[in-house]
C-alpha cells in the first residue's frame, strides 16, 4: 500500500500541472498513528504531502458531494463503489472526476492493534510487505497485516476499484472464499427479544456525536432528520429510545446503498460496531435483489426502481 | 497541607471505606477504554490507566439533565407550572482524575459560576464533589497540558493530588475539601523520606516524557479579525465531517441546548450538551443560519477556545491539553497544529 505513495504524488502533480483537474483529493500522513487526514490540494507543488498506506480507512467520496470543479480523487474498491453510487444519485458528475484507482489489501483496524499491545500508547507505525511495526515507550512489535484488518476489509470482495481513469498499480487478487455475513446469520438466528437486547446493548455507550452518520458518504441530506426542528422527529436527550431511533433510521437510509466501507465503524469514538445495523440490509439487498451497491454506473439501485413484472412476489 | 502515604492495597480499602461518606467514582476498564464509575462492591478500579475516554465533566454537568418537570393534565390544579426536577447533591469524590481534567473544571467554572451568573445545578454539584487527582507519570504522545498552563502534576483544580511512587501512593491535600477528604479517609502513614524523595522526582521525570510544547503565546497578540479572516481555515476544515466527537469528549466544552420533552401528560425540560459542530447549533428561528458552512463552524470551535476566551478572560486558553480531540478526531484534525497556524500565520 505505502509503495503507491510516490506514484500517487506523481499522478497528482501531473494532473494539476496539466490542469486536467482543478483540485486533488487524497490523504496526508496523520499527526497521530493510524489516523491519516483527508487532504485537498490545488497547487502541484504540494503533491508531496500526499500519502497512502493501510490507515486510509475513511471514505474520500464524502468530500465530493456537490463540488463543481474538476476533481482528481483516489479510490480503492469500496471508495470507488461509493463514487459510483454518488454519480447515480446525482451528487457528482462522472465527467468532473479523474479517478485514480488504488488496488487495496485492506485497512488496519486501529482498535485491534491497540488491543494487541495492551492499550499502550503507540507513538509510531510503519508498514512493509504485508507487515507493520508499532513502536511506543519501551516496546516495539511487528504484526502481520492480514491478522489486523478492519473486519469489513477482512471480508471484502471488491478490493480493486470498479471505476477509474488510471490505476496506480496492478490489480490485487480478490478474496473469493470470504463470508461477509457470518455475523448477520448469528443475529438472524436470535429470538425477537434477543435481537432487541443485542441491539440495545450495542448502543449503550453511544454519545450521539453522529460521527457514524457524518463519516458515511451516503449521508449527504441537506438537513438530516435528526437535525430537523420543525417538526422535530427525534429527541435530543440521551434517552435510549431516541438513540435507537437514530441508529435504525440511519441504517435504513443506507439500505441498498451501503458498500460496507467501514468508515462509520472506524470513526466511532466509543467503538460501537455500528455496521451490525447496516449489514443485514446489505445481505437482504444481495439475497432479494442480487444487488451489491456501486458496482456499475449502468444499473439503478433496487430501491429506486419499480417494475410491474418484478420477479419478486413480495413487491406486487 | 496534609501528606499521607498509602500502600496501593490500603488505598483501595480506604476508598471502599469512604463509600459510606461519598459516592466514590473510580476509573474502570470497560472493553477497550476506561470510564468513571461509582465504586461498588463488585467494582474493580484500574488506576494503572492513561485517562478515561469520556472526560469526567459529565459527573458535574451531565450530557442530559432534567431541569424542570411539569404536568399537562388538565385535571391537575398545578398543570403547566414548572417545578424543579429532583436532583442529587450528596457528597461525591472522583478518585484518579487526571490533573488536566481537574484544570478543565476550573475553565468550565468560568461559564457556570461567575460574578454575573451562577448555574445552581452545576455549582451545587461541583461543590459537593471532591477531586482526588492522580499525577501522570507517563504522559501520552498527544498530551499538551503544559502548553495550556497545566502540567502532569498540576494542582490547580484538585483537592488532593496522588503521586504514584511504585508500591505506594503519596496523597497530598491541596484544598480544605481535600483536607476533609483525607481526614475522612483516616489511616495512611506519615510519608517517609524515601517516598517523599521519589514523589519529588516524579514531575521532572514526567516532564521529560512530555511531547515538546511549542510557542503558543503569539496568538494572544493577533487581532480577532486577522485570525477570523485568516486563509488557513478552509484547509483546516476540509477534512472535518462536523461530528460531535471533539466537543463531546472535550472536558472544557460547555455549550448546551434546552428542550422540552413530553410523554403522555408529563413534561420535562431537559438541558442537553450541544456542539458547535452541528448545523442546528446556530440556526435562528427565522431559518437563517449565521454559520451554515462547515468551515465557519470549525473556525468557531478553535476561535472560541484559543482566541475569544483568551481575550475575554485574560487567563489562558479554553483548553486543558488533555489531547482527547487529537486522539479521537476521526479525520485527524489536530488542535496543536491549528494553534500553530494561529500563532504563526494569522
XYZ file of C-alpha atoms in Angstrom:
662
model
C 0.000 0.000 0.000
C 2.630 2.506 1.089
C 4.524 1.760 -2.129
C 1.762 3.539 -4.076
C 2.532 6.854 -2.368
C 5.222 8.011 -4.810
C 3.121 7.084 -7.809
C 0.112 8.914 -6.348
C 2.170 12.064 -5.825
C 3.467 11.929 -9.379
C -0.004 11.443 -10.863
C -1.495 14.245 -8.746
C 1.304 16.594 -9.672
C 0.864 15.883 -13.355
C -2.917 16.238 -13.259
C -2.675 19.594 -11.506
C 0.167 20.871 -13.653
C -1.567 19.928 -16.864
C -4.794 21.355 -15.493
C -6.639 18.116 -16.112
C -8.157 18.731 -12.673
C -8.631 21.822 -10.511
C -8.225 20.051 -7.196
C -6.885 16.741 -5.995
C -8.313 14.859 -3.029
C -6.243 12.301 -1.165
C -4.719 11.805 2.271
C -1.792 13.213 4.157
C 0.034 11.294 6.851
C -1.689 11.918 10.175
C -0.185 13.546 13.239
C -1.457 10.574 15.238
C -0.515 6.970 14.339
C -3.159 5.097 12.315
C -5.131 8.294 11.606
C -4.477 9.831 8.206
C -6.111 13.103 7.273
C -8.117 13.707 4.104
C -6.472 16.497 2.144
C -7.371 18.715 -0.796
C -4.626 20.326 -2.834
C -4.760 22.818 -5.693
C -1.049 23.548 -6.050
C 1.043 20.854 -7.782
C 3.961 21.846 -5.553
C 2.038 20.433 -2.602
C 1.622 16.984 -4.145
C 4.417 15.688 -1.933
C 2.112 15.996 1.048
C 0.020 13.155 -0.325
C 0.322 9.817 1.404
C -1.213 6.382 1.117
C -0.920 3.448 3.464
C -3.107 0.996 5.353
C -4.546 3.729 7.571
C -6.687 5.458 4.947
C -9.912 3.966 6.256
C -12.175 6.967 5.800
C -14.054 7.405 2.582
C -12.949 10.187 0.250
C -16.289 10.081 -1.545
C -17.554 12.161 1.417
C -15.614 15.089 0.069
C -17.036 15.009 -3.455
C -20.632 15.848 -2.655
C -21.967 18.813 -4.635
C -18.499 20.011 -5.651
C -18.438 21.708 -9.004
C -14.757 21.677 -10.015
C -12.876 19.004 -11.913
C -11.556 16.690 -9.210
C -8.793 14.146 -9.072
C -9.612 11.610 -6.381
C -8.094 8.430 -5.005
C -10.353 5.418 -4.847
C -9.797 1.901 -3.637
C -12.512 -0.730 -4.094
C -15.124 0.493 -1.634
C -14.443 4.194 -2.235
C -14.896 3.667 -5.979
C -18.225 1.951 -5.345
C -19.327 4.915 -3.280
C -18.269 7.241 -6.075
C -20.406 5.205 -8.476
C -23.301 5.498 -6.019
C -22.709 9.240 -5.762
C -22.826 9.584 -9.543
C -26.017 7.512 -9.782
C -27.560 9.667 -7.050
C -26.556 12.888 -8.846
C -24.178 14.112 -6.161
C -21.295 14.496 -8.583
C -20.841 14.013 -12.331
C -18.626 11.321 -13.801
C -17.094 13.793 -16.251
C -15.935 16.002 -13.383
C -13.846 13.227 -11.942
C -10.464 11.807 -12.688
C -10.426 8.672 -10.555
C -7.077 7.217 -9.573
C -7.729 3.613 -8.752
C -5.831 2.128 -5.842
C -5.831 -1.668 -5.509
C -6.321 -2.291 -1.818
C -5.195 -5.016 0.545
C -7.309 -3.650 3.377
C -7.084 -1.135 6.169
C -5.643 -1.752 9.602
C -8.103 -1.977 12.492
C -6.618 0.613 14.866
C -8.597 -0.722 17.813
C -7.373 -4.277 17.276
C -3.778 -3.044 17.171
C -4.188 -1.105 20.413
C -5.730 -4.184 21.987
C -2.786 -6.274 20.800
C -0.310 -4.012 22.598
C -2.407 -3.919 25.759
C -3.761 -0.401 25.081
C -0.275 1.050 25.432
C 0.270 4.363 23.724
C 1.528 3.873 20.188
C 3.906 6.595 19.040
C 4.673 5.356 15.558
C 3.620 2.807 12.954
C 5.454 1.705 9.831
C 4.442 -0.907 7.271
C 6.300 -3.072 4.835
C 5.495 -6.136 2.730
C 2.294 -7.200 4.417
C 3.514 -6.495 7.963
C 3.520 -3.473 10.173
C 5.520 -2.440 13.198
C 4.245 -0.324 16.054
C 6.512 1.439 18.482
C 5.961 3.153 21.774
C 7.717 3.752 25.040
C 9.616 0.534 25.866
C 8.009 -1.614 23.194
C 8.196 -2.464 19.529
C 6.050 -5.129 17.954
C 5.565 -6.401 14.424
C 2.310 -7.904 13.220
C 1.045 -9.472 10.024
C -1.365 -7.016 8.494
C -3.744 -9.762 7.383
C -4.376 -10.577 11.055
C -5.302 -6.995 11.953
C -7.587 -5.902 9.148
C -10.772 -3.976 9.784
C -13.495 -6.640 9.820
C -15.116 -5.199 6.698
C -11.765 -5.404 4.884
C -11.165 -8.970 6.029
C -14.430 -9.957 4.347
C -14.109 -7.609 1.350
C -14.933 -8.963 -2.117
C -14.096 -5.827 -4.088
C -10.582 -4.756 -3.274
C -9.962 -3.371 -6.740
C -11.650 -0.210 -7.945
C -14.692 -0.787 -10.132
C -14.469 2.613 -11.843
C -11.267 4.511 -12.597
C -9.369 6.553 -15.148
C -5.944 5.354 -14.178
C -4.605 2.707 -11.810
C -1.604 3.182 -9.531
C -0.690 -0.467 -9.747
C -1.714 -3.907 -10.963
C -4.972 -5.238 -9.531
C -4.643 -7.299 -6.373
C -6.153 -10.723 -6.064
C -9.769 -10.628 -4.909
C -10.716 -12.635 -1.841
C -13.048 -15.370 -3.064
C -13.724 -17.555 -0.075
C -14.808 -14.881 2.374
C -18.165 -14.892 4.105
C -19.246 -11.302 4.774
C -22.479 -12.246 6.513
C -21.429 -14.767 9.131
C -22.237 -12.381 11.995
C -25.568 -11.421 10.418
C -26.671 -15.036 10.389
C -25.924 -15.257 14.095
C -28.257 -12.337 14.735
C -30.894 -13.749 12.393
C -30.922 -16.909 14.488
C -31.826 -14.962 17.630
C -35.344 -14.673 19.036
C -37.004 -11.243 18.685
C -36.258 -10.488 22.352
C -32.642 -11.488 21.960
C -32.353 -9.281 18.896
C -33.800 -6.312 20.755
C -31.404 -6.957 23.609
C -28.472 -7.337 21.240
C -29.053 -4.006 19.519
C -29.837 -2.199 22.773
C -26.617 -3.491 24.258
C -24.714 -2.417 21.155
C -25.512 1.263 21.617
C -25.318 1.660 25.397
C -22.134 3.722 25.053
C -23.447 5.944 22.232
C -22.907 9.646 22.900
C -24.930 10.834 19.880
C -21.952 12.598 18.289
C -23.183 11.414 14.872
C -19.660 10.569 13.705
C -21.052 7.347 12.151
C -23.540 9.389 10.145
C -21.094 12.092 9.155
C -18.297 9.690 8.283
C -20.640 7.966 5.832
C -20.604 9.150 2.213
C -24.258 8.155 1.865
C -25.329 10.727 4.459
C -25.449 13.904 2.416
C -29.002 15.124 3.028
C -29.026 18.943 3.295
C -30.801 18.513 6.618
C -30.666 15.175 8.381
C -33.872 14.010 10.062
C -32.174 14.258 13.460
C -31.455 17.944 12.788
C -34.996 18.796 11.714
C -36.621 21.117 14.214
C -39.976 21.770 12.534
C -41.190 19.187 13.293
C -38.574 17.555 15.469
C -38.517 13.828 14.762
C -36.051 12.651 17.380
C -35.401 13.738 20.951
C -32.029 15.279 21.716
C -31.503 13.824 25.158
C -29.659 10.603 25.856
C -32.940 8.682 26.044
C -32.206 5.158 24.728
C -35.334 5.193 22.541
C -34.140 8.291 20.697
C -30.651 6.893 20.331
C -32.077 3.664 18.889
C -34.346 5.646 16.563
C -31.318 7.458 15.209
C -29.333 4.284 14.621
C -32.184 2.363 12.996
C -33.178 5.205 10.698
C -29.603 5.892 9.741
C -29.196 2.250 8.800
C -32.409 2.121 6.774
C -31.399 5.222 4.853
C -28.374 3.207 3.721
C -30.373 0.198 2.518
C -29.220 -0.941 -0.909
C -26.611 1.836 -0.978
C -24.029 0.755 1.597
C -20.709 -0.564 0.272
C -19.571 -1.720 3.734
C -16.563 0.614 3.522
C -16.403 0.569 7.318
C -15.971 4.326 7.795
C -18.921 4.509 10.239
C -17.355 1.933 12.498
C -13.844 3.300 12.178
C -14.802 6.812 13.275
C -16.896 5.921 16.324
C -15.163 7.456 19.355
C -16.544 4.792 21.675
C -16.002 1.798 19.398
C -19.570 0.745 18.666
C -19.686 -1.879 15.879
C -22.328 0.134 14.013
C -22.026 -1.969 10.860
C -24.181 -4.524 12.638
C -27.073 -2.215 11.792
C -26.341 -1.959 8.067
C -25.041 -5.424 7.266
C -28.372 -7.194 7.461
C -29.698 -4.701 4.915
C -26.736 -5.392 2.636
C -27.442 -9.103 2.943
C -31.121 -8.577 2.128
C -30.248 -6.435 -0.886
C -27.967 -9.161 -2.127
C -30.330 -12.056 -1.476
C -33.588 -10.416 -2.541
C -32.354 -8.265 -5.413
C -28.972 -9.794 -6.350
C -27.634 -6.333 -5.609
C -24.355 -5.058 -4.328
C -24.150 -1.286 -4.243
C -21.967 0.730 -6.564
C -20.711 -1.942 -8.946
C -21.997 -0.346 -12.129
C -22.958 3.055 -13.458
C -25.499 1.440 -15.765
C -27.895 -0.020 -13.256
C -30.348 1.790 -10.978
C -30.369 0.748 -7.321
C -33.160 -1.648 -6.323
C -34.969 0.798 -4.091
C -35.477 3.426 -6.764
C -36.875 1.145 -9.427
C -40.358 -0.311 -9.766
C -41.109 -2.869 -12.412
C -44.611 -4.333 -12.804
C -43.002 -7.569 -13.947
C -40.660 -7.778 -10.961
C -39.821 -11.401 -10.322
C -40.225 -10.971 -6.580
C -43.684 -11.695 -5.216
C -43.449 -9.580 -2.128
C -43.398 -6.321 -4.046
C -46.508 -6.940 -6.184
C -1.462 20.652 53.885
C -1.570 17.000 54.816
C 0.711 14.383 53.308
C -0.038 10.737 53.793
C 1.295 7.560 52.377
C -0.877 4.580 51.461
C 0.187 1.248 50.111
C -1.804 0.584 46.953
C -3.825 -2.127 48.676
C -4.610 0.066 51.658
C -5.599 2.874 49.311
C -8.232 0.709 47.681
C -9.557 -0.403 51.054
C -9.593 3.206 52.170
C -11.630 4.196 49.125
C -14.034 1.368 49.803
C -14.332 2.569 53.376
C -15.169 6.055 52.153
C -18.198 4.882 50.188
C -20.348 5.471 53.261
C -19.485 9.179 53.157
C -19.090 9.745 49.438
C -20.146 8.227 46.176
C -16.628 7.446 45.033
C -16.061 7.448 41.262
C -13.097 5.449 40.015
C -11.659 4.598 36.590
C -12.886 1.196 35.450
C -11.852 -0.639 32.331
C -14.918 -1.170 30.163
C -13.975 -3.005 26.980
C -11.305 -1.043 25.134
C -11.326 2.023 27.327
C -11.797 3.427 30.806
C -14.862 5.121 32.243
C -15.541 6.656 35.643
C -17.983 4.504 37.593
C -19.235 4.567 41.177
C -17.192 2.295 43.397
C -19.435 -0.553 44.462
C -18.793 -3.942 45.972
C -18.112 -5.652 42.655
C -16.297 -2.729 41.013
C -12.692 -3.331 40.012
C -10.945 0.046 39.725
C -7.942 0.356 37.461
C -5.657 3.237 38.385
C -2.987 1.984 36.032
C -4.599 3.869 33.165
C -3.873 6.793 30.852
C -7.177 8.583 31.017
C -10.891 7.958 30.646
C -12.185 8.038 27.071
C -15.010 10.384 28.080
C -13.975 13.258 30.288
C -15.345 13.354 33.831
C -17.117 16.658 33.098
C -20.357 14.707 32.858
C -20.174 13.908 36.578
C -20.876 17.568 37.306
C -22.533 18.518 34.035
C -24.449 15.524 32.660
C -24.980 15.113 28.909
C -28.730 15.271 29.565
C -30.116 16.806 32.721
C -33.738 17.188 33.730
C -34.011 20.782 34.904
C -37.754 21.079 35.438
C -40.838 18.950 35.188
C -44.459 19.862 34.660
C -47.885 18.343 34.349
C -50.076 18.678 31.281
C -53.037 17.024 32.996
C -55.997 19.395 32.682
C -57.353 17.999 35.973
C -54.169 18.929 37.811
C -54.512 22.294 39.573
C -50.763 22.802 39.100
C -50.797 21.989 35.402
C -48.246 23.808 33.240
C -46.287 25.028 36.239
C -42.572 24.322 36.026
C -41.205 22.643 39.121
C -37.609 21.851 39.697
C -36.870 18.211 38.969
C -35.293 16.313 41.892
C -31.508 16.290 41.771
C -28.757 14.569 43.644
C -26.144 16.559 45.539
C -24.811 14.037 48.029
C -21.054 14.239 48.503
C -19.011 12.653 45.753
C -15.346 12.054 45.169
C -13.665 11.425 41.842
C -10.601 9.346 42.588
C -7.899 9.099 39.957
C -8.953 12.132 37.925
C -6.073 13.473 35.849
C -4.771 16.999 36.521
C -5.813 18.150 33.016
C -9.414 17.193 33.701
C -9.377 18.923 37.090
C -7.919 22.030 35.447
C -10.757 21.759 32.922
C -13.342 22.125 35.692
C -11.761 25.456 36.590
C -12.150 26.544 32.971
C -15.770 25.409 32.764
C -16.431 27.147 36.091
C -15.990 30.484 34.322
C -19.170 29.795 32.446
C -21.286 28.305 35.211
C -20.063 30.179 38.267
C -19.033 33.768 37.768
C -19.879 37.171 39.284
C -22.700 37.627 36.768
C -24.310 34.192 36.704
C -24.391 31.142 38.912
C -25.822 27.990 37.467
C -27.422 26.430 40.552
C -27.099 22.834 39.410
C -23.529 22.968 38.180
C -22.431 24.897 41.268
C -24.120 22.614 43.778
C -22.845 19.500 42.109
C -19.336 20.879 41.747
C -19.258 22.000 45.354
C -20.333 18.595 46.581
C -17.576 16.923 44.559
C -14.037 16.293 45.788
C -11.431 15.831 43.084
C -8.725 13.385 44.068
C -6.187 13.578 41.285
C -3.573 11.140 40.119
C -0.402 12.716 38.738
C 0.701 11.480 35.321
C 3.959 9.556 35.456
C 3.759 8.820 31.745
C 2.029 11.416 29.591
C 0.639 10.325 26.199
C 2.162 11.444 22.900
C -0.984 13.550 22.411
C -0.774 15.343 25.775
C -0.091 19.070 25.758
C -1.250 20.194 29.210
C 1.971 22.071 29.839
C 1.322 24.289 26.801
C -2.103 25.112 28.239
C -0.888 26.275 31.618
C -1.263 22.963 33.397
C 1.043 20.043 33.902
C 1.112 16.347 34.714
C 1.305 17.137 38.450
C -0.523 20.454 38.341
C -2.568 21.025 41.494
C -4.924 23.747 40.275
C -8.478 22.475 40.493
C -7.560 19.411 42.523
C -8.451 18.830 46.151
C -5.960 16.029 46.648
C -3.063 15.003 44.423
C -1.726 11.457 44.436
C 1.828 10.586 43.485
C 2.265 7.012 42.333
C 5.685 6.111 43.708
C 5.535 2.465 42.711
C 4.363 0.485 45.744
C 2.622 3.394 47.393
C 0.598 6.496 46.794
C 1.630 9.715 48.402
C -1.559 11.755 48.925
C -1.197 15.495 49.317
C -4.149 17.743 50.120
C -4.429 20.912 48.031
C -7.617 22.463 49.476
C -9.793 22.357 52.592
C -12.091 19.963 50.785
C -9.104 17.729 50.156
C -8.033 18.062 53.780
C -11.504 16.914 54.852
C -11.319 14.011 52.412
C -8.052 12.770 53.885
C -9.408 13.191 57.385
C -12.492 11.183 56.452
C -10.262 8.610 54.824
C -8.269 8.132 58.019
C -5.365 5.718 58.110
C -2.360 6.161 55.930
C 1.103 6.667 57.267
C 3.279 9.686 57.588
C 5.295 9.837 54.413
C 8.843 8.549 54.810
C 11.915 10.192 53.308
C 12.202 7.659 50.506
C 8.614 8.176 49.330
C 8.875 11.963 49.562
C 12.050 11.896 47.552
C 10.543 9.636 44.898
C 7.425 11.788 44.697
C 9.523 14.915 44.340
C 11.317 13.388 41.364
C 8.170 12.341 39.509
C 7.136 15.692 37.959
C 10.576 16.197 36.476
C 10.726 12.679 35.044
C 7.238 13.051 33.659
C 8.106 16.374 32.039
C 10.928 14.638 30.176
C 8.385 12.289 28.630
C 6.066 15.148 27.675
C 5.923 15.879 23.964
C 7.705 19.143 23.343
C 5.294 22.043 23.512
C 5.635 24.806 21.036
C 5.227 28.518 21.487
C 1.592 29.464 21.676
C 1.745 32.957 23.156
C 1.740 34.855 19.830
C -1.941 34.029 19.329
C -2.752 36.498 22.103
C -1.169 39.305 20.146
C -3.111 38.706 16.934
C -6.255 40.665 16.305
C -9.524 38.781 16.185
C -10.324 39.990 12.683
C -6.982 38.909 11.273
C -7.427 35.445 12.709
C -11.082 35.300 11.703
C -10.203 36.118 8.100
C -7.034 34.028 8.037
C -6.554 31.986 4.868
C -5.950 28.656 6.584
C -9.466 27.892 7.806
C -10.578 26.308 4.558
C -7.728 23.821 4.714
C -8.138 23.177 8.436
C -11.829 22.482 7.897
C -11.544 20.437 4.712
C -11.322 17.040 6.374
C -13.836 17.848 9.133
C -17.014 15.773 9.000
C -18.751 18.009 11.547
C -19.389 15.257 14.047
C -19.508 15.980 17.757
C -16.578 13.798 18.830
C -14.250 16.682 19.717
C -16.849 18.682 21.600
C -18.430 15.751 23.422
C -15.106 14.252 24.502
C -13.746 17.667 25.495
C -13.587 18.381 29.223
C -13.937 22.138 28.633
C -16.758 22.382 26.079
C -19.779 23.689 27.944
C -22.427 24.611 25.375
C -25.922 23.259 25.836
C -29.372 23.301 24.328
C -32.644 23.253 26.250
C -35.513 21.103 25.055
C -38.954 20.176 26.299
C -39.885 16.520 26.062
C -43.412 15.349 26.705
C -44.663 11.847 27.282
C -48.375 11.488 27.954
C -49.282 14.152 30.459
C -45.799 14.538 31.873
C -43.398 17.142 30.562
C -39.681 17.530 31.200
C -37.425 20.442 30.462
C -34.037 18.974 29.670
C -30.650 20.527 29.220
C -28.504 18.624 26.702
C -24.930 19.087 25.630
C -24.806 20.808 22.289
C -21.991 21.050 19.788
C -20.883 23.994 17.653
C -20.079 21.394 15.011
C -23.796 20.747 14.436
C -25.650 22.885 11.858
C -28.591 23.233 14.246
C -26.384 24.899 16.844
C -26.819 28.436 15.492
C -29.954 28.003 13.410
C -32.190 31.024 14.006
C -35.961 30.880 14.346
C -36.147 32.788 11.065
C -34.412 29.926 9.262
C -31.225 31.947 8.821
C -28.029 30.287 9.976
C -25.051 32.582 10.514
C -22.753 29.553 10.481
C -24.248 27.466 7.737
C -20.910 26.374 6.317
C -18.574 23.783 7.724
C -15.504 25.981 7.828
C -17.395 28.598 9.844
C -18.274 26.013 12.465
C -14.744 24.659 12.604
C -13.346 28.176 12.888
C -15.772 28.937 15.717
C -14.606 25.980 17.759
C -10.955 26.960 17.541
C -11.536 30.703 17.835
C -13.661 30.209 20.942
C -11.107 28.056 22.679
C -7.945 29.757 21.543
C -8.867 33.391 20.974
C -12.257 34.671 22.211
C -11.828 33.029 25.598
C -8.249 34.218 25.853
C -9.235 37.811 25.088
C -12.287 37.796 27.314
C -10.787 36.356 30.486
C -7.088 37.004 30.037
C -6.230 33.784 31.806
C -5.089 31.161 29.354
C -6.953 29.060 26.813
C -10.280 27.281 26.982
C -8.403 24.013 26.691
C -6.577 21.949 29.256
C -4.470 19.970 26.777
C -5.922 16.545 27.581
C -5.474 15.524 23.938
C -8.771 13.640 23.564
C -9.803 15.587 20.472
C -6.359 14.954 18.982
C -6.518 11.234 19.641
C -10.094 10.607 18.651
C -10.858 13.081 15.892
C -11.861 10.613 13.190
C -10.182 12.713 10.487
C -7.085 13.793 12.419
C -7.768 17.493 12.850
C -5.152 18.335 15.437
C -5.756 21.348 17.685
C -1.992 21.599 18.303
C -1.430 22.160 14.584
C -4.251 24.689 14.412
C -2.780 26.577 17.335
C 0.481 26.713 15.444
C -1.221 28.097 12.375
C -2.994 30.687 14.507
C 0.244 31.633 16.211
C 2.252 31.922 13.011
C 0.170 32.910 10.060
C -2.885 34.710 11.375
